[in-house]
């Protein structure tokens, strides 16, 4: 039988390795895109794997009822709006660089990125809150039975 400390240490090392590979995939794709000006075919797999891994982390945490963001973020539309605006700025700047200084496309991308990320984050936070409330109600029901 293994010690719990050993198991937790191994899980921590695996988690750190996963995070390192995840960020290296993102860095690899961005470097190929912006430094080497490589065609999308050369780095598309890195981005696909990066987003699959991000989705796995998000869905896994939500399925287990883990909080995906501090409660103050989920209840504060100002912070949610700021997160969405930063996402919109990031996508708008990337589109500006990709489209060789096409400002109208960048502005459209900024607006769509901001609105889309606000709706997506609000939906994710709502679903996460519902899952946590469901888990809390199960624990409350078990406490009432005792």
C-alpha positions as semicolon CSV with decimal commas, in nm:
position;residue;x (nm);y (nm);z (nm)
1;X;0,000;0,000;0,000
2;X;0,130;0,342;-0,090
3;X;0,144;0,639;0,140
4;X;-0,103;0,921;0,067
5;X;0,186;1,168;0,061
6;X;0,353;0,975;-0,219
7;X;0,031;0,958;-0,419
8;X;-0,034;1,333;-0,376
9;X;0,325;1,415;-0,472
10;X;0,300;1,206;-0,789
11;X;-0,032;1,369;-0,880
12;X;0,121;1,714;-0,826
13;X;0,415;1,628;-1,053
14;X;0,177;1,497;-1,322
15;X;-0,038;1,809;-1,290
16;X;0,266;2,034;-1,325
17;X;0,381;1,836;-1,630
18;X;0,036;1,866;-1,787
19;X;0,035;2,243;-1,728
20;X;0,385;2,278;-1,874
21;X;0,293;2,086;-2,191
22;X;-0,029;2,287;-2,218
23;X;0,152;2,622;-2,213
24;X;0,427;2,496;-2,442
25;X;0,164;2,397;-2,699
26;X;0,021;2,748;-2,685
27;X;0,367;2,907;-2,706
28;X;0,461;2,682;-2,998
29;X;0,153;2,782;-3,195
30;X;0,195;3,153;-3,123
31;X;0,565;3,151;-3,212
32;X;0,498;2,970;-3,538
33;X;0,216;3,211;-3,618
34;X;0,371;3,546;-3,529
35;X;0,749;3,492;-3,541
36;X;0,789;3,245;-3,825
37;X;0,472;3,351;-4,015
38;X;0,403;2,984;-4,081
39;X;0,084;2,878;-4,257
40;X;-0,197;2,758;-4,032
41;X;-0,147;2,399;-4,146
42;X;0,185;2,386;-3,961
43;X;0,053;2,478;-3,617
44;X;-0,318;2,395;-3,628
45;X;-0,269;2,067;-3,441
46;X;-0,104;2,249;-3,148
47;X;-0,401;2,484;-3,116
48;X;-0,654;2,201;-3,151
49;X;-0,481;1,999;-2,878
50;X;-0,449;2,310;-2,658
51;X;-0,822;2,382;-2,678
52;X;-0,916;2,016;-2,626
53;X;-0,702;2,015;-2,310
54;X;-0,860;2,342;-2,193
55;X;-1,207;2,200;-2,251
56;X;-1,117;1,883;-2,063
57;X;-1,001;2,084;-1,762
58;X;-1,311;2,305;-1,767
59;X;-1,562;2,023;-1,816
60;X;-1,387;1,799;-1,564
61;X;-1,393;2,067;-1,295
62;X;-1,755;2,157;-1,365
63;X;-1,864;1,792;-1,362
64;X;-1,708;1,743;-1,019
65;X;-1,859;2,065;-0,888
66;X;-1,529;2,247;-0,845
67;X;-1,547;2,624;-0,855
68;X;-1,414;2,744;-1,192
69;X;-1,382;3,104;-1,073
70;X;-1,402;3,291;-0,744
71;X;-1,761;3,357;-0,642
72;X;-1,699;3,731;-0,646
73;X;-1,614;3,707;-1,020
74;X;-1,929;3,516;-1,104
75;X;-2,158;3,758;-0,926
76;X;-1,987;4,077;-1,043
77;X;-2,081;4,177;-1,398
78;X;-1,811;4,447;-1,396
79;X;-1,534;4,191;-1,354
80;X;-1,705;3,963;-1,606
81;X;-1,724;4,255;-1,849
82;X;-1,355;4,332;-1,795
83;X;-1,261;3,968;-1,862
84;X;-1,471;3,975;-2,177
85;X;-1,324;4,305;-2,293
86;X;-0,971;4,172;-2,245
87;X;-1,063;3,868;-2,452
88;X;-1,205;4,099;-2,719
89;X;-0,890;4,313;-2,719
90;X;-0,669;4,005;-2,749
91;X;-0,865;3,865;-3,040
92;X;-0,896;4,206;-3,205
93;X;-0,520;4,269;-3,188
94;X;-0,444;3,922;-3,320
95;X;-0,687;3,975;-3,608
96;X;-0,530;4,316;-3,679
97;X;-0,188;4,152;-3,707
98;X;-0,314;3,858;-3,913
99;X;-0,515;4,065;-4,161
100;X;-0,227;4,305;-4,221
101;X;-0,372;4,612;-4,050
102;X;-0,738;4,575;-4,153
103;X;-0,900;4,791;-3,884
104;X;-1,266;4,721;-3,967
105;X;-1,216;4,345;-3,938
106;X;-1,031;4,395;-3,609
107;X;-1,311;4,608;-3,465
108;X;-1,571;4,352;-3,568
109;X;-1,359;4,077;-3,412
110;X;-1,323;4,281;-3,092
111;X;-1,700;4,332;-3,062
112;X;-1,781;3,968;-3,142
113;X;-1,506;3,842;-2,911
114;X;-1,622;4,062;-2,624
115;X;-1,992;3,981;-2,656
116;X;-1,930;3,613;-2,725
117;X;-1,695;3,568;-2,431
118;X;-1,935;3,753;-2,199
119;X;-2,221;3,523;-2,296
120;X;-2,001;3,213;-2,275
121;X;-1,853;3,305;-1,935
122;X;-2,193;3,401;-1,793
123;X;-2,337;3,067;-1,911
124;X;-2,044;2,869;-1,772
125;X;-2,058;3,048;-1,438
126;X;-2,435;2,993;-1,418
127;X;-2,400;2,619;-1,494
128;X;-2,116;2,589;-1,244
129;X;-2,323;2,759;-0,973
130;X;-2,615;2,524;-1,042
131;X;-2,388;2,218;-1,010
132;X;-2,247;2,348;-0,682
133;X;-2,595;2,420;-0,547
134;X;-2,701;2,066;-0,643
135;X;-2,403;1,917;-0,458
136;X;-2,465;2,139;-0,155
137;X;-2,830;2,036;-0,145
138;X;-2,727;1,668;-0,150
139;X;-2,501;1,728;0,150
140;X;-2,776;1,922;0,326
141;X;-3,021;1,636;0,266
142;X;-2,772;1,386;0,410
143;X;-2,724;1,607;0,717
144;X;-3,102;1,625;0,767
145;X;-3,128;1,245;0,764
146;X;-2,886;1,212;1,056
